[in-house]
PDB file of C-alpha atoms and ligand atoms in Angstrom:
ATOM      1  CA  MET A 574      -8.270 -20.961   0.323  1.00  0.00           C
ATOM      2  CA  GLY A 575      -8.600 -17.326   1.351  1.00  0.00           C
ATOM      3  CA  LYS A 576      -5.590 -15.090   0.902  1.00  0.00           C
ATOM      4  CA  LYS A 577      -4.060 -12.854   3.523  1.00  0.00           C
ATOM      5  CA  ILE A 578      -4.338  -9.270   2.320  1.00  0.00           C
ATOM      6  CA  ILE A 579      -3.023  -6.111   3.940  1.00  0.00           C
ATOM      7  CA  VAL A 580      -4.113  -2.637   2.933  1.00  0.00           C
ATOM      8  CA  LEU A 581      -1.574   0.117   3.606  1.00  0.00           C
ATOM      9  CA  ASN A 582      -3.661   3.273   3.401  1.00  0.00           C
ATOM     10  CA  GLY A 583      -1.516   6.398   3.151  1.00  0.00           C
ATOM     11  CA  SER A 584      -4.288   8.982   3.016  1.00  0.00           C
ATOM     12  CA  PRO A 585      -4.320  11.499   5.862  1.00  0.00           C
ATOM     13  CA  ARG A 586      -8.097  11.866   5.418  1.00  0.00           C
ATOM     14  CA  ALA A 587      -9.892   9.091   7.293  1.00  0.00           C
ATOM     15  CA  ASN A 588     -13.094   9.720   5.338  1.00  0.00           C
ATOM     16  CA  GLY A 589     -11.474  10.711   2.082  1.00  0.00           C
ATOM     17  CA  ASN A 590     -11.602   9.339  -1.426  1.00  0.00           C
ATOM     18  CA  THR A 591      -8.833   6.785  -0.925  1.00  0.00           C
ATOM     19  CA  ALA A 592     -10.598   5.438   2.161  1.00  0.00           C
ATOM     20  CA  ALA A 593     -13.743   4.977   0.060  1.00  0.00           C
ATOM     21  CA  LEU A 594     -11.783   3.053  -2.587  1.00  0.00           C
ATOM     22  CA  ALA A 595     -10.151   0.895   0.081  1.00  0.00           C
ATOM     23  CA  ALA A 596     -13.510   0.171   1.733  1.00  0.00           C
ATOM     24  CA  ARG A 597     -15.005  -1.077  -1.537  1.00  0.00           C
ATOM     25  CA  PHE A 598     -11.937  -3.193  -2.335  1.00  0.00           C
ATOM     26  CA  ILE A 599     -12.120  -4.727   1.156  1.00  0.00           C
ATOM     27  CA  LYS A 600     -15.855  -5.365   0.772  1.00  0.00           C
ATOM     28  CA  GLY A 601     -15.217  -7.342  -2.417  1.00  0.00           C
ATOM     29  CA  ALA A 602     -12.231  -9.214  -1.022  1.00  0.00           C
ATOM     30  CA  GLU A 603     -13.976 -10.207   2.208  1.00  0.00           C
ATOM     31  CA  ALA A 604     -17.065 -11.339   0.315  1.00  0.00           C
ATOM     32  CA  ALA A 605     -14.751 -13.600  -1.703  1.00  0.00           C
ATOM     33  CA  GLY A 606     -13.462 -15.173   1.534  1.00  0.00           C
ATOM     34  CA  HIS A 607     -10.157 -13.382   1.955  1.00  0.00           C
ATOM     35  CA  GLU A 608      -8.753 -12.126   5.240  1.00  0.00           C
ATOM     36  CA  VAL A 609      -8.040  -8.404   5.095  1.00  0.00           C
ATOM     37  CA  ARG A 610      -6.188  -6.175   7.535  1.00  0.00           C
ATOM     38  CA  HIS A 611      -6.377  -2.443   7.002  1.00  0.00           C
ATOM     39  CA  PHE A 612      -3.669  -0.134   8.330  1.00  0.00           C
ATOM     40  CA  ASP A 613      -4.539   3.562   8.522  1.00  0.00           C
ATOM     41  CA  LEU A 614      -0.949   4.821   8.376  1.00  0.00           C
ATOM     42  CA  GLN A 615      -1.873   8.401   9.310  1.00  0.00           C
ATOM     43  CA  LYS A 616      -3.030   7.237  12.732  1.00  0.00           C
ATOM     44  CA  MET A 617       0.138   5.267  13.400  1.00  0.00           C
ATOM     45  CA  ASP A 618       3.479   6.398  14.727  1.00  0.00           C
ATOM     46  CA  ILE A 619       5.781   5.463  11.833  1.00  0.00           C
ATOM     47  CA  LYS A 620       9.134   7.152  11.593  1.00  0.00           C
ATOM     48  CA  PRO A 621      11.114   7.593   8.384  1.00  0.00           C
ATOM     49  CA  CYS A 622      13.857   5.126   7.458  1.00  0.00           C
ATOM     50  CA  LEU A 623      17.239   6.034   8.985  1.00  0.00           C
ATOM     51  CA  GLY A 624      19.211   4.443   6.169  1.00  0.00           C
ATOM     52  CA  CYS A 625      21.361   2.652   8.744  1.00  0.00           C
ATOM     53  CA  CYS A 626      21.036  -0.715   6.955  1.00  0.00           C
ATOM     54  CA  ALA A 627      21.378  -2.335  10.375  1.00  0.00           C
ATOM     55  CA  GLY A 628      18.024  -4.119  10.386  1.00  0.00           C
ATOM     56  CA  GLY A 629      17.142  -7.690   9.551  1.00  0.00           C
ATOM     57  CA  LYS A 630      18.642  -9.251  12.655  1.00  0.00           C
ATOM     58  CA  ASP A 631      15.452 -10.175  14.508  1.00  0.00           C
ATOM     59  CA  PRO A 632      12.334 -11.355  12.654  1.00  0.00           C
ATOM     60  CA  LYS A 633      10.195 -10.071  15.559  1.00  0.00           C
ATOM     61  CA  HIS A 634      11.668  -6.574  15.198  1.00  0.00           C
ATOM     62  CA  PRO A 635      13.203  -6.357  11.705  1.00  0.00           C
ATOM     63  CA  CYS A 636      13.997  -2.637  12.049  1.00  0.00           C
ATOM     64  CA  VAL A 637      16.223  -0.978  14.656  1.00  0.00           C
ATOM     65  CA  GLN A 638      13.423   1.554  15.295  1.00  0.00           C
ATOM     66  CA  ARG A 639      10.531   0.585  17.575  1.00  0.00           C
ATOM     67  CA  ASP A 640       7.282   2.164  16.468  1.00  0.00           C
ATOM     68  CA  GLY A 641       4.048   1.441  14.633  1.00  0.00           C
ATOM     69  CA  MET A 642       5.840  -0.650  12.016  1.00  0.00           C
ATOM     70  CA  ASP A 643       6.132  -3.394  14.654  1.00  0.00           C
ATOM     71  CA  GLU A 644       2.365  -3.837  14.244  1.00  0.00           C
ATOM     72  CA  ILE A 645       2.634  -3.987  10.463  1.00  0.00           C
ATOM     73  CA  TYR A 646       5.733  -6.180  10.083  1.00  0.00           C
ATOM     74  CA  PRO A 647       4.175  -9.551  11.090  1.00  0.00           C
ATOM     75  CA  ALA A 648       1.139  -8.951   8.854  1.00  0.00           C
ATOM     76  CA  PHE A 649       3.386  -7.743   6.030  1.00  0.00           C
ATOM     77  CA  MET A 650       5.579 -10.839   6.247  1.00  0.00           C
ATOM     78  CA  GLU A 651       2.557 -13.167   6.214  1.00  0.00           C
ATOM     79  CA  ALA A 652       0.597 -11.317   3.529  1.00  0.00           C
ATOM     80  CA  ASP A 653      -0.022 -12.875   0.129  1.00  0.00           C
ATOM     81  CA  ILE A 654      -1.171  -9.523  -1.222  1.00  0.00           C
ATOM     82  CA  VAL A 655      -0.252  -5.938  -0.364  1.00  0.00           C
ATOM     83  CA  VAL A 656      -2.644  -3.147  -1.334  1.00  0.00           C
ATOM     84  CA  LEU A 657      -0.951   0.233  -1.720  1.00  0.00           C
ATOM     85  CA  ALA A 658      -3.715   2.810  -1.248  1.00  0.00           C
ATOM     86  CA  SER A 659      -2.949   6.502  -1.495  1.00  0.00           C
ATOM     87  CA  PRO A 660      -4.082   9.837  -2.819  1.00  0.00           C
ATOM     88  CA  MET A 661      -1.748  11.228  -5.448  1.00  0.00           C
ATOM     89  CA  TYR A 662       0.493  13.845  -3.850  1.00  0.00           C
ATOM     90  CA  PHE A 663       2.792  15.547  -6.329  1.00  0.00           C
ATOM     91  CA  TRP A 664       2.604  12.675  -8.834  1.00  0.00           C
ATOM     92  CA  SER A 665       3.453  10.065  -6.234  1.00  0.00           C
ATOM     93  CA  PHE A 666       2.262   8.286  -3.079  1.00  0.00           C
ATOM     94  CA  THR A 667       1.851  10.285   0.136  1.00  0.00           C
ATOM     95  CA  ALA A 668       4.758  10.479   2.549  1.00  0.00           C
ATOM     96  CA  GLN A 669       2.789   8.243   4.932  1.00  0.00           C
ATOM     97  CA  LEU A 670       2.745   5.367   2.429  1.00  0.00           C
ATOM     98  CA  LYS A 671       6.245   5.969   1.071  1.00  0.00           C
ATOM     99  CA  THR A 672       7.601   5.906   4.626  1.00  0.00           C
ATOM    100  CA  ALA A 673       6.012   2.508   5.300  1.00  0.00           C
ATOM    101  CA  ILE A 674       7.384   1.192   1.992  1.00  0.00           C
ATOM    102  CA  ASP A 675      10.875   2.439   2.882  1.00  0.00           C
ATOM    103  CA  ARG A 676      10.629   0.768   6.280  1.00  0.00           C
ATOM    104  CA  SER A 677       9.695  -2.565   4.645  1.00  0.00           C
ATOM    105  CA  PHE A 678      13.354  -2.706   3.603  1.00  0.00           C
ATOM    106  CA  ALA A 679      14.111  -4.005   7.109  1.00  0.00           C
ATOM    107  CA  VAL A 680      12.136  -7.153   6.221  1.00  0.00           C
ATOM    108  CA  ALA A 681      14.222  -7.612   3.069  1.00  0.00           C
ATOM    109  CA  GLU A 682      17.301  -7.308   5.286  1.00  0.00           C
ATOM    110  CA  LEU A 683      16.255 -10.548   7.005  1.00  0.00           C
ATOM    111  CA  ASP A 684      17.210 -12.328   3.765  1.00  0.00           C
ATOM    112  CA  PRO A 685      20.889 -12.630   2.766  1.00  0.00           C
ATOM    113  CA  ASP A 686      19.936 -11.652  -0.799  1.00  0.00           C
ATOM    114  CA  TYR A 687      17.618  -8.834   0.323  1.00  0.00           C
ATOM    115  CA  ARG A 688      14.677 -10.586  -1.268  1.00  0.00           C
ATOM    116  CA  LEU A 689      11.106 -10.261  -0.036  1.00  0.00           C
ATOM    117  CA  HIS A 690       8.729 -13.183  -0.459  1.00  0.00           C
ATOM    118  CA  HIS A 691       6.777 -13.091  -3.689  1.00  0.00           C
ATOM    119  CA  LYS A 692       3.500 -11.242  -3.264  1.00  0.00           C
ATOM    120  CA  GLY A 693       0.667  -9.888  -5.331  1.00  0.00           C
ATOM    121  CA  CYS A 694       0.141  -6.141  -5.262  1.00  0.00           C
ATOM    122  CA  VAL A 695      -2.720  -3.737  -5.924  1.00  0.00           C
ATOM    123  CA  MET A 696      -2.642   0.044  -6.236  1.00  0.00           C
ATOM    124  CA  LEU A 697      -5.658   2.150  -5.282  1.00  0.00           C
ATOM    125  CA  MET A 698      -5.324   5.864  -5.907  1.00  0.00           C
ATOM    126  CA  ALA A 699      -7.490   8.998  -5.800  1.00  0.00           C
ATOM    127  CA  ALA A 700      -6.289  12.122  -7.605  1.00  0.00           C
ATOM    128  CA  GLY A 701      -7.496  15.587  -8.486  1.00  0.00           C
ATOM    129  CA  GLY A 702      -6.261  15.344 -12.050  1.00  0.00           C
ATOM    130  CA  ASP A 703      -7.805  12.952 -14.499  1.00  0.00           C
ATOM    131  CA  SER A 704      -5.511  12.611 -17.474  1.00  0.00           C
ATOM    132  CA  GLU A 705      -3.160   9.892 -18.659  1.00  0.00           C
ATOM    133  CA  PRO A 706      -0.073  12.170 -18.262  1.00  0.00           C
ATOM    134  CA  ASN A 707      -1.134  12.958 -14.689  1.00  0.00           C
ATOM    135  CA  PHE A 708      -1.031   9.262 -13.761  1.00  0.00           C
ATOM    136  CA  ALA A 709       2.085   8.358 -15.809  1.00  0.00           C
ATOM    137  CA  PRO A 710       4.741   9.129 -13.127  1.00  0.00           C
ATOM    138  CA  VAL A 711       3.036   7.136 -10.369  1.00  0.00           C
ATOM    139  CA  LYS A 712       2.354   4.221 -12.727  1.00  0.00           C
ATOM    140  CA  ASP A 713       6.065   4.223 -13.604  1.00  0.00           C
ATOM    141  CA  PHE A 714       7.009   4.261  -9.939  1.00  0.00           C
ATOM    142  CA  TYR A 715       4.605   1.385  -9.163  1.00  0.00           C
ATOM    143  CA  ALA A 716       5.997  -0.660 -12.084  1.00  0.00           C
ATOM    144  CA  SER A 717       9.602  -0.023 -10.962  1.00  0.00           C
ATOM    145  CA  LEU A 718       8.773  -0.949  -7.382  1.00  0.00           C
ATOM    146  CA  LEU A 719       7.116  -4.216  -8.377  1.00  0.00           C
ATOM    147  CA  GLY A 720       9.891  -4.995 -10.852  1.00  0.00           C
ATOM    148  CA  HIS A 721      12.457  -4.594  -8.090  1.00  0.00           C
ATOM    149  CA  LEU A 722      10.487  -6.598  -5.540  1.00  0.00           C
ATOM    150  CA  GLY A 723       9.482  -9.306  -8.003  1.00  0.00           C
ATOM    151  CA  TRP A 724       5.834  -8.862  -7.037  1.00  0.00           C
ATOM    152  CA  LYS A 725       2.915  -9.382  -9.400  1.00  0.00           C
ATOM    153  CA  ASP A 726       0.574  -6.539 -10.282  1.00  0.00           C
ATOM    154  CA  LEU A 727      -3.013  -7.643  -9.647  1.00  0.00           C
ATOM    155  CA  GLY A 728      -4.561  -4.365 -10.717  1.00  0.00           C
ATOM    156  CA  MET A 729      -4.553  -0.584 -10.452  1.00  0.00           C
ATOM    157  CA  ILE A 730      -7.659   1.430  -9.685  1.00  0.00           C
ATOM    158  CA  LEU A 731      -7.078   5.093 -10.451  1.00  0.00           C
ATOM    159  CA  ALA A 732      -9.881   7.470  -9.537  1.00  0.00           C
ATOM    160  CA  GLY A 733      -9.180  10.800 -11.211  1.00  0.00           C
ATOM    161  CA  GLY A 734     -11.100  14.063 -10.962  1.00  0.00           C
ATOM    162  CA  VAL A 735     -11.727  13.847  -7.207  1.00  0.00           C
ATOM    163  CA  MET A 736     -10.486  16.605  -4.897  1.00  0.00           C
ATOM    164  CA  ALA A 737     -12.622  17.036  -1.771  1.00  0.00           C
ATOM    165  CA  PRO A 738     -13.607  14.167   0.524  1.00  0.00           C
ATOM    166  CA  GLY A 739     -16.774  12.623  -0.864  1.00  0.00           C
ATOM    167  CA  ASP A 740     -16.106  13.703  -4.458  1.00  0.00           C
ATOM    168  CA  ILE A 741     -15.654  10.038  -5.285  1.00  0.00           C
ATOM    169  CA  ALA A 742     -19.332   9.219  -4.652  1.00  0.00           C
ATOM    170  CA  GLY A 743     -20.735   7.618  -7.797  1.00  0.00           C
ATOM    171  CA  HIS A 744     -17.302   7.319  -9.441  1.00  0.00           C
ATOM    172  CA  PRO A 745     -16.965   4.107 -11.500  1.00  0.00           C
ATOM    173  CA  ALA A 746     -13.665   3.375  -9.731  1.00  0.00           C
ATOM    174  CA  LEU A 747     -15.585   2.403  -6.580  1.00  0.00           C
ATOM    175  CA  GLU A 748     -17.343  -0.458  -8.355  1.00  0.00           C
ATOM    176  CA  GLU A 749     -14.067  -1.386 -10.077  1.00  0.00           C
ATOM    177  CA  ALA A 750     -12.343  -1.582  -6.689  1.00  0.00           C
ATOM    178  CA  GLU A 751     -15.004  -3.915  -5.315  1.00  0.00           C
ATOM    179  CA  VAL A 752     -14.879  -6.108  -8.433  1.00  0.00           C
ATOM    180  CA  LEU A 753     -11.075  -6.252  -8.179  1.00  0.00           C
ATOM    181  CA  GLY A 754     -11.297  -7.265  -4.510  1.00  0.00           C
ATOM    182  CA  ALA A 755     -13.826  -9.972  -5.346  1.00  0.00           C
ATOM    183  CA  SER A 756     -11.684 -11.238  -8.239  1.00  0.00           C
ATOM    184  CA  ILE A 757      -8.669 -12.068  -6.055  1.00  0.00           C
ATOM    185  CA  LYS A 758      -7.879 -15.783  -6.287  1.00  0.00           C
TER     186      LYS A 758
HETATM  187  C1  FMN B1155      -0.320  18.116  -0.927  1.00  0.00           C
HETATM  188  C2  FMN B1155      -1.234  17.638  -2.044  1.00  0.00           C
HETATM  189  C3  FMN B1155      -0.660  17.292  -3.259  1.00  0.00           C
HETATM  190  C4  FMN B1155      -1.481  16.861  -4.304  1.00  0.00           C
HETATM  191  N1  FMN B1155      -0.900  16.524  -5.501  1.00  0.00           N
HETATM  192  C5  FMN B1155      -1.678  16.109  -6.521  1.00  0.00           C
HETATM  193  C6  FMN B1155      -1.085  15.749  -7.782  1.00  0.00           C
HETATM  194  O1  FMN B1155       0.128  15.781  -7.987  1.00  0.00           O
HETATM  195  N2  FMN B1155      -1.908  15.346  -8.775  1.00  0.00           N
HETATM  196  C7  FMN B1155      -3.275  15.258  -8.603  1.00  0.00           C
HETATM  197  O2  FMN B1155      -3.956  14.870  -9.550  1.00  0.00           O
HETATM  198  N3  FMN B1155      -3.849  15.565  -7.425  1.00  0.00           N
HETATM  199  C8  FMN B1155      -3.089  15.997  -6.378  1.00  0.00           C
HETATM  200  N4  FMN B1155      -3.666  16.307  -5.165  1.00  0.00           N
HETATM  201  C9  FMN B1155      -5.130  16.123  -4.976  1.00  0.00           C
HETATM  202  C10 FMN B1155      -5.443  14.805  -4.231  1.00  0.00           C
HETATM  203  O3  FMN B1155      -4.854  13.697  -4.890  1.00  0.00           O
HETATM  204  C11 FMN B1155      -6.964  14.620  -4.160  1.00  0.00           C
HETATM  205  O4  FMN B1155      -7.514  15.654  -3.372  1.00  0.00           O
HETATM  206  C12 FMN B1155      -7.402  13.284  -3.600  1.00  0.00           C
HETATM  207  O5  FMN B1155      -8.765  13.073  -3.869  1.00  0.00           O
HETATM  208  C13 FMN B1155      -7.187  13.171  -2.096  1.00  0.00           C
HETATM  209  O6  FMN B1155      -7.538  11.884  -1.670  1.00  0.00           O
HETATM  210  P1  FMN B1155      -8.047  11.603  -0.157  1.00  0.00           P
HETATM  211  O7  FMN B1155      -9.427  12.164  -0.058  1.00  0.00           O
HETATM  212  O8  FMN B1155      -7.974  10.140   0.000  1.00  0.00           O
HETATM  213  O9  FMN B1155      -7.088  12.313   0.766  1.00  0.00           O
HETATM  214  C14 FMN B1155      -2.887  16.752  -4.107  1.00  0.00           C
HETATM  215  C15 FMN B1155      -3.441  17.104  -2.865  1.00  0.00           C
HETATM  216  C16 FMN B1155      -2.631  17.566  -1.843  1.00  0.00           C
HETATM  217  C17 FMN B1155      -3.252  17.930  -0.497  1.00  0.00           C
END
């Protein structure tokens, strides 16, 4: 049976390198029969977490704030797989993606033990640098995040050496992203 997949794309560049990676992943996943929803976080009104820890009271509106996350929450709760797609900004995800991740805490607040349902997770990332040390901090962050959430890593596609939109054309990571999407079971 097809899986429910959501792509949280934190790139501010609609036609950038991350968008190209996400498009190829989605192509592979849809060809394999999965249902994919793509959220372009830059275009959405998503406010930062207030740290009030007062969410989790209403499954229809897990957070006390009413904004674009209300569109994401139902899909996030249903999703079997979450794809975290972002350019590398200062050795991490963009603020757009980090903000959405922070706001997912309101879903965990629906559970008395602050647990989210088990999910698979994929990371897609474009970066200007192309060395192992350049990617080490974000790989650590991704591993810590998944360790905390109890989610399973299904794969990381890291496209280094790409700066301007379009630089990713012909990069092997594009094919790898499509193959990863198609390999989802
Ligand atoms: C504010 C900012 C911070 C960045 N920080 C890094 C970085 O820490 N390491 C890196 O390799 N590239 C860095 N880059 C380069 C981007 O990761 C690169 O341009 C990427 O291809 C952008 O992806 P996009 O086209 O999807 O926006 C940074 C770019 C910007 C604008």
